[in-house]
Tab-separated table of C-alpha atoms and ligand atoms in Angstrom:
chain	number	residue	atom	x	y	z
M	1	MET	CA	22.844	-7.599	-4.474
M	2	ALA	CA	24.171	-8.573	-7.883
M	3	ARG	CA	25.305	-5.539	-9.771
M	4	VAL	CA	23.143	-4.614	-12.718
M	5	ASN	CA	25.271	-3.942	-15.779
M	6	ARG	CA	24.200	-0.408	-16.310
M	7	SER	CA	25.662	2.947	-15.536
M	8	PRO	CA	26.124	6.119	-17.557
M	9	ALA	CA	29.757	5.101	-18.040
M	10	ASP	CA	28.736	1.707	-19.415
M	11	GLY	CA	26.173	3.061	-21.853
M	12	ARG	CA	23.153	0.879	-22.514
M	13	ILE	CA	24.318	-2.701	-22.210
M	14	PRO	CA	21.821	-4.926	-24.022
M	15	LEU	CA	19.683	-7.055	-21.722
M	16	ILE	CA	18.186	-10.373	-22.752
M	17	ALA	CA	15.627	-11.368	-20.136
M	18	GLY	CA	13.698	-14.629	-19.876
M	19	ASN	CA	10.238	-14.378	-18.298
M	20	TRP	CA	9.443	-17.968	-17.366
M	21	LYS	CA	5.878	-17.041	-16.316
M	22	MET	CA	4.342	-19.935	-14.303
M	23	ASN	CA	6.761	-22.579	-15.572
M	24	PHE	CA	9.490	-24.665	-13.864
M	25	ASP	CA	9.459	-25.727	-10.214
M	26	HIS	CA	12.605	-25.128	-8.152
M	27	LEU	CA	14.293	-28.361	-9.248
M	28	GLN	CA	13.643	-27.621	-12.910
M	29	ALA	CA	14.880	-24.073	-12.319
M	30	ILE	CA	18.218	-25.316	-10.955
M	31	ALA	CA	18.694	-27.704	-13.897
M	32	PHE	CA	17.781	-24.976	-16.394
M	33	VAL	CA	20.055	-22.259	-14.990
M	34	GLN	CA	22.945	-24.728	-14.743
M	35	LYS	CA	22.492	-25.802	-18.380
M	36	LEU	CA	22.102	-22.211	-19.562
M	37	ALA	CA	25.314	-21.175	-17.824
M	38	TRP	CA	27.178	-24.154	-19.364
M	39	SER	CA	25.797	-23.476	-22.808
M	40	LEU	CA	26.811	-19.794	-22.689
M	41	LYS	CA	30.195	-20.601	-21.174
M	42	ASP	CA	30.875	-23.182	-23.927
M	43	ALA	CA	29.991	-20.518	-26.499
M	44	ARG	CA	32.322	-18.049	-24.701
M	45	HIS	CA	29.502	-15.586	-24.215
M	46	ASP	CA	30.687	-12.146	-23.087
M	47	PHE	CA	28.316	-11.341	-20.218
M	48	GLY	CA	29.707	-7.807	-20.042
M	49	ALA	CA	28.535	-7.221	-23.623
M	50	VAL	CA	25.041	-8.707	-23.309
M	51	GLU	CA	23.514	-9.121	-19.864
M	52	VAL	CA	21.452	-12.251	-19.208
M	53	ALA	CA	18.566	-12.326	-16.736
M	54	VAL	CA	15.949	-14.916	-15.813
M	55	PHE	CA	12.635	-14.331	-14.058
M	56	PRO	CA	11.568	-17.547	-12.301
M	57	PRO	CA	8.475	-18.049	-10.137
M	58	PHE	CA	8.833	-16.900	-6.497
M	59	THR	CA	9.244	-20.451	-5.189
M	60	ASP	CA	12.378	-20.960	-7.330
M	61	LEU	CA	14.231	-17.816	-6.314
M	62	ARG	CA	16.026	-19.151	-3.239
M	63	SER	CA	17.290	-22.160	-5.235
M	64	VAL	CA	18.449	-19.940	-8.095
M	65	GLN	CA	20.179	-17.616	-5.609
M	66	THR	CA	22.034	-20.520	-3.989
M	67	LEU	CA	23.174	-21.929	-7.341
M	68	VAL	CA	24.246	-18.573	-8.789
M	69	ALA	CA	26.178	-17.694	-5.614
M	70	ALA	CA	27.805	-21.125	-5.165
M	71	ASP	CA	28.940	-21.432	-8.785
M	72	LYS	CA	29.517	-17.680	-9.240
M	73	LEU	CA	27.360	-17.697	-12.363
M	74	PRO	CA	27.273	-14.408	-14.295
M	75	ILE	CA	23.495	-14.662	-14.705
M	76	VAL	CA	21.216	-12.234	-12.882
M	77	TYR	CA	17.615	-12.860	-11.890
M	78	GLY	CA	14.466	-11.284	-10.582
M	79	ALA	CA	10.870	-11.943	-9.594
M	80	GLN	CA	7.805	-11.642	-11.833
M	81	ASP	CA	5.821	-9.438	-9.457
M	82	VAL	CA	6.068	-7.696	-6.090
M	83	CYS	CA	3.736	-6.266	-3.466
M	84	ALA	CA	3.415	-2.472	-3.269
M	85	HIS	CA	3.389	-2.594	0.544
M	86	ALA	CA	5.992	-2.998	3.257
M	87	PRO	CA	5.922	-6.311	5.204
M	88	GLY	CA	2.717	-6.713	7.185
M	89	ALA	CA	-0.794	-8.128	6.991
M	90	PHE	CA	-1.055	-8.840	3.249
M	91	THR	CA	-1.766	-12.562	2.951
M	92	GLY	CA	-0.140	-14.196	-0.041
M	93	GLU	CA	2.006	-11.221	-0.992
M	94	ILE	CA	5.792	-10.858	-1.334
M	95	ALA	CA	7.578	-7.681	-0.184
M	96	ALA	CA	10.281	-5.991	-2.256
M	97	SER	CA	12.665	-6.229	0.707
M	98	PHE	CA	12.321	-10.055	0.631
M	99	LEU	CA	13.367	-10.077	-3.032
M	100	ALA	CA	16.341	-7.839	-2.261
M	101	GLN	CA	17.373	-10.329	0.448
M	102	LEU	CA	17.365	-13.045	-2.224
M	103	ASP	CA	19.841	-10.957	-4.273
M	104	CYS	CA	17.297	-10.266	-6.993
M	105	SER	CA	18.580	-7.551	-9.303
M	106	TYR	CA	15.318	-6.889	-11.072
M	107	VAL	CA	11.579	-7.340	-10.729
M	108	LEU	CA	9.004	-7.434	-13.529
M	109	ILE	CA	6.140	-5.033	-12.926
M	110	GLY	CA	2.932	-4.510	-14.863
M	111	HIS	CA	3.182	-7.459	-17.229
M	112	SER	CA	0.082	-7.546	-19.426
M	113	GLU	CA	-0.947	-10.861	-17.822
M	114	ARG	CA	-0.996	-9.096	-14.433
M	115	ARG	CA	-2.937	-6.179	-15.912
M	116	THR	CA	-5.445	-8.437	-17.671
M	117	PHE	CA	-5.912	-11.448	-15.369
M	118	TYR	CA	-5.337	-9.761	-12.001
M	119	GLY	CA	-6.801	-6.333	-12.692
M	120	GLU	CA	-3.618	-4.380	-11.996
M	121	THR	CA	-4.213	-0.714	-12.694
M	122	ASP	CA	-1.681	1.963	-13.593
M	123	GLU	CA	-1.882	3.164	-9.951
M	124	VAL	CA	-1.068	-0.280	-8.549
M	125	ILE	CA	1.767	-0.678	-11.032
M	126	ALA	CA	3.168	2.734	-10.142
M	127	ALA	CA	3.035	1.877	-6.420
M	128	LYS	CA	4.765	-1.467	-7.013
M	129	THR	CA	7.463	0.272	-9.039
M	130	ALA	CA	8.069	2.774	-6.246
M	131	ALA	CA	8.249	-0.068	-3.695
M	132	ALA	CA	10.783	-1.954	-5.813
M	133	ILE	CA	12.975	1.113	-6.192
M	134	GLY	CA	12.706	1.768	-2.452
M	135	ALA	CA	14.136	-1.698	-1.785
M	136	GLY	CA	17.040	-1.224	-4.198
M	137	LEU	CA	15.636	-3.401	-6.977
M	138	VAL	CA	15.604	-2.320	-10.612
M	139	PRO	CA	12.001	-2.499	-11.845
M	140	LEU	CA	11.453	-3.786	-15.348
M	141	VAL	CA	8.197	-2.037	-16.148
M	142	CYS	CA	6.083	-3.633	-18.879
M	143	VAL	CA	3.875	-1.508	-21.116
M	144	GLY	CA	1.973	-2.308	-24.281
M	145	GLU	CA	-1.212	-1.852	-26.233
M	146	THR	CA	-3.911	-4.368	-27.125
M	147	ALA	CA	-4.938	-4.968	-30.736
M	148	GLU	CA	-7.988	-2.806	-30.047
M	149	ASP	CA	-5.840	0.017	-28.617
M	150	LEU	CA	-3.649	-0.198	-31.688
M	151	GLU	CA	-6.655	0.208	-33.935
M	152	THR	CA	-8.172	3.044	-31.915
M	153	HIS	CA	-5.162	5.021	-30.688
M	154	GLY	CA	-2.185	3.904	-32.796
M	155	ALA	CA	0.846	2.109	-31.389
M	156	SER	CA	2.471	4.449	-28.897
M	157	ALA	CA	-0.407	6.227	-27.095
M	158	VAL	CA	-1.228	3.492	-24.561
M	159	PRO	CA	2.382	2.432	-23.818
M	160	VAL	CA	3.381	6.080	-23.331
M	161	ALA	CA	0.396	6.721	-21.010
M	162	GLN	CA	1.273	3.590	-19.004
M	163	LEU	CA	4.873	4.755	-18.696
M	164	ASN	CA	3.797	8.257	-17.663
M	165	ALA	CA	1.730	6.793	-14.805
M	166	VAL	CA	4.878	5.099	-13.484
M	167	LEU	CA	7.087	8.158	-13.977
M	168	ASP	CA	4.658	10.141	-11.802
M	169	ALA	CA	5.489	7.877	-8.856
M	170	ILE	CA	9.254	7.417	-8.941
M	171	PRO	CA	12.264	9.593	-8.085
M	172	LYS	CA	13.825	11.397	-11.034
M	173	THR	CA	17.118	9.571	-10.591
M	174	ALA	CA	15.626	6.079	-10.328
M	175	ASP	CA	17.190	3.233	-12.251
M	176	PHE	CA	14.579	1.294	-14.227
M	177	VAL	CA	14.067	-0.647	-17.457
M	178	VAL	CA	11.028	-0.416	-19.725
M	179	ALA	CA	9.760	-3.389	-21.732
M	180	TYR	CA	7.482	-2.628	-24.655
M	181	GLU	CA	5.300	-5.691	-25.111
M	182	PRO	CA	2.375	-5.266	-27.490
M	183	VAL	CA	-0.336	-7.503	-26.029
M	184	TRP	CA	-1.249	-8.790	-29.503
M	185	ALA	CA	2.311	-10.049	-30.007
M	186	ILE	CA	2.610	-11.963	-26.716
M	187	GLY	CA	2.458	-15.723	-27.222
M	188	SER	CA	0.833	-15.237	-30.623
M	189	GLY	CA	3.780	-16.124	-32.849
M	190	GLN	CA	3.170	-12.738	-34.496
M	191	PRO	CA	5.859	-10.342	-33.336
M	192	ALA	CA	5.770	-6.633	-34.046
M	193	THR	CA	8.000	-5.670	-36.937
M	194	PRO	CA	11.389	-4.247	-35.916
M	195	GLU	CA	10.197	-0.883	-37.278
M	196	GLN	CA	7.061	-0.963	-35.108
M	197	ALA	CA	9.179	-1.829	-32.057
M	198	GLN	CA	11.578	1.012	-32.871
M	199	GLN	CA	8.749	3.503	-33.294
M	200	VAL	CA	7.301	2.788	-29.844
M	201	ALA	CA	10.720	2.417	-28.164
M	202	SER	CA	11.655	5.823	-29.515
M	203	ALA	CA	8.382	7.352	-28.229
M	204	LEU	CA	9.023	5.813	-24.806
M	205	ARG	CA	12.566	7.198	-24.757
M	206	ALA	CA	11.281	10.653	-25.768
M	207	THR	CA	8.831	10.456	-22.842
M	208	ILE	CA	11.674	9.671	-20.447
M	209	ALA	CA	13.662	12.590	-21.888
M	210	ALA	CA	10.733	14.971	-21.461
M	211	ARG	CA	10.024	13.847	-17.898
M	212	LEU	CA	13.453	12.976	-16.474
M	213	GLY	CA	15.933	14.639	-18.807
M	214	ASP	CA	18.229	13.637	-21.638
M	215	GLU	CA	20.735	11.761	-19.525
M	216	ALA	CA	18.065	9.498	-18.027
M	217	ALA	CA	16.738	8.865	-21.532
M	218	ALA	CA	20.220	8.048	-22.787
M	219	VAL	CA	20.962	5.433	-20.114
M	220	THR	CA	17.544	3.794	-19.632
M	221	ARG	CA	17.126	0.537	-21.462
M	222	VAL	CA	13.994	-0.104	-23.497
M	223	LEU	CA	13.354	-3.752	-24.372
M	224	TYR	CA	10.987	-5.316	-26.874
M	225	GLY	CA	8.908	-8.388	-25.991
M	226	GLY	CA	6.341	-10.483	-27.861
M	227	SER	CA	7.088	-13.669	-29.841
M	228	VAL	CA	10.860	-13.068	-29.807
M	229	LYS	CA	12.769	-16.087	-31.136
M	230	ALA	CA	16.350	-16.815	-32.186
M	231	ASP	CA	15.434	-16.188	-35.812
M	232	ASN	CA	13.911	-12.722	-35.302
M	233	ILE	CA	15.984	-11.206	-32.460
M	234	ALA	CA	18.554	-9.660	-34.818
M	235	GLY	CA	16.020	-7.379	-36.496
M	236	PHE	CA	14.962	-5.945	-33.140
M	237	MET	CA	18.514	-5.510	-31.879
M	238	ARG	CA	19.453	-3.536	-34.988
M	239	GLN	CA	17.023	-0.789	-33.962
M	240	PRO	CA	18.696	2.164	-32.255
M	241	ASP	CA	16.170	2.440	-29.411
M	242	VAL	CA	15.723	-1.282	-28.704
M	243	ASP	CA	18.206	-2.364	-26.032
M	244	GLY	CA	17.227	-5.964	-25.517
M	245	ALA	CA	14.339	-8.386	-25.319
M	246	LEU	CA	11.890	-9.780	-22.794
M	247	VAL	CA	11.365	-13.343	-23.938
M	248	GLY	CA	8.510	-15.622	-22.837
M	249	GLY	CA	8.010	-18.996	-24.541
M	250	ALA	CA	11.440	-19.112	-26.179
M	251	SER	CA	13.145	-18.538	-22.816
M	252	LEU	CA	12.061	-22.014	-21.655
M	253	ASP	CA	14.392	-23.821	-24.040
M	254	VAL	CA	18.081	-23.650	-23.111
M	255	GLU	CA	19.437	-23.812	-26.653
M	256	GLY	CA	16.852	-21.407	-28.060
M	257	PHE	CA	17.343	-18.868	-25.271
M	258	SER	CA	21.105	-19.180	-25.467
M	259	ALA	CA	20.918	-18.490	-29.220
M	260	ILE	CA	18.851	-15.351	-28.535
M	261	VAL	CA	21.444	-14.186	-25.981
M	262	ARG	CA	24.197	-14.792	-28.568
M	263	TYR	CA	22.441	-12.822	-31.297
M	264	GLN	CA	25.620	-10.882	-32.007
M	265	LYS	CA	27.495	-14.060	-32.923
M	266	HIS	CA	25.090	-15.869	-35.129
M	267	VAL	CA	23.549	-12.977	-36.965
M	268	GLY	CA	26.401	-10.511	-37.145
M	269	VAL	CA	24.562	-7.481	-35.705
G	301	13P	P1	6.316	-14.661	-25.701
G	301	13P	O1	7.808	-14.478	-25.961
G	301	13P	O2	5.948	-16.066	-25.375
G	301	13P	O3	5.497	-14.044	-26.782
G	301	13P	O4	5.998	-13.835	-24.347
G	301	13P	C1	6.420	-12.536	-24.237
G	301	13P	C2	6.234	-12.106	-22.840
G	301	13P	O5	5.128	-11.958	-22.360
G	301	13P	C3	7.445	-11.879	-22.035
G	301	13P	O6	7.145	-11.213	-20.858
């Protein structure tokens, strides 16, 4: 499995992750990943300084694996969802062990679209996270409040409760990433402010510290997601508790995504 750029010795290496959602078939995926790798290579991107991950649909993963392995591309990848169960009679589902066999480093779990459109509960999300960890994948657990939650409970209450449900189900030493994605900011063109993102990221990190200890809190990456673009990434990355971004729409354009990955160069963070 591709090594994830994170260990206590490394510190928190920023992660820029592209969630393609249901976009790009396997041929488009190959063309995109090839172009992205060329674009970042041309720009002399330091992949050890900012890790780059893409999250294609399931049907693209084998093609992406073959390309990344053949050309030794320094891009990592993962799936957008996973089944909570071991292989067996679960029609239409994909086991974590299958993703590990495809050299996936990560898997997205609990994206708000899964929570909203497919009724995924905190329990299901916790079980999926445990299954991913059991297979050696690093879960990228998505949390976030709706506009209504924000009004009723403030910004951090719902994301912290969603994270707590996952922390109940995983080993204390587990390696995982948290993505704070306010539902109202996803695909709306209205991102949270960097200060709002920092406030919730800091509350999420404090939750990890309280539940798993200070070292876990110090090494676990917390990303922001929701209408991230090349022209607003810098503000988020300047925040002390924001360690990267989960990018939707803007991850579908090679030049735009590459500019987000290279935020250090063009904005002088
Ligand atoms: P947008 O970047 O399109 O707002 O999507 C964010 C997202 O849902 C990433 O998972």
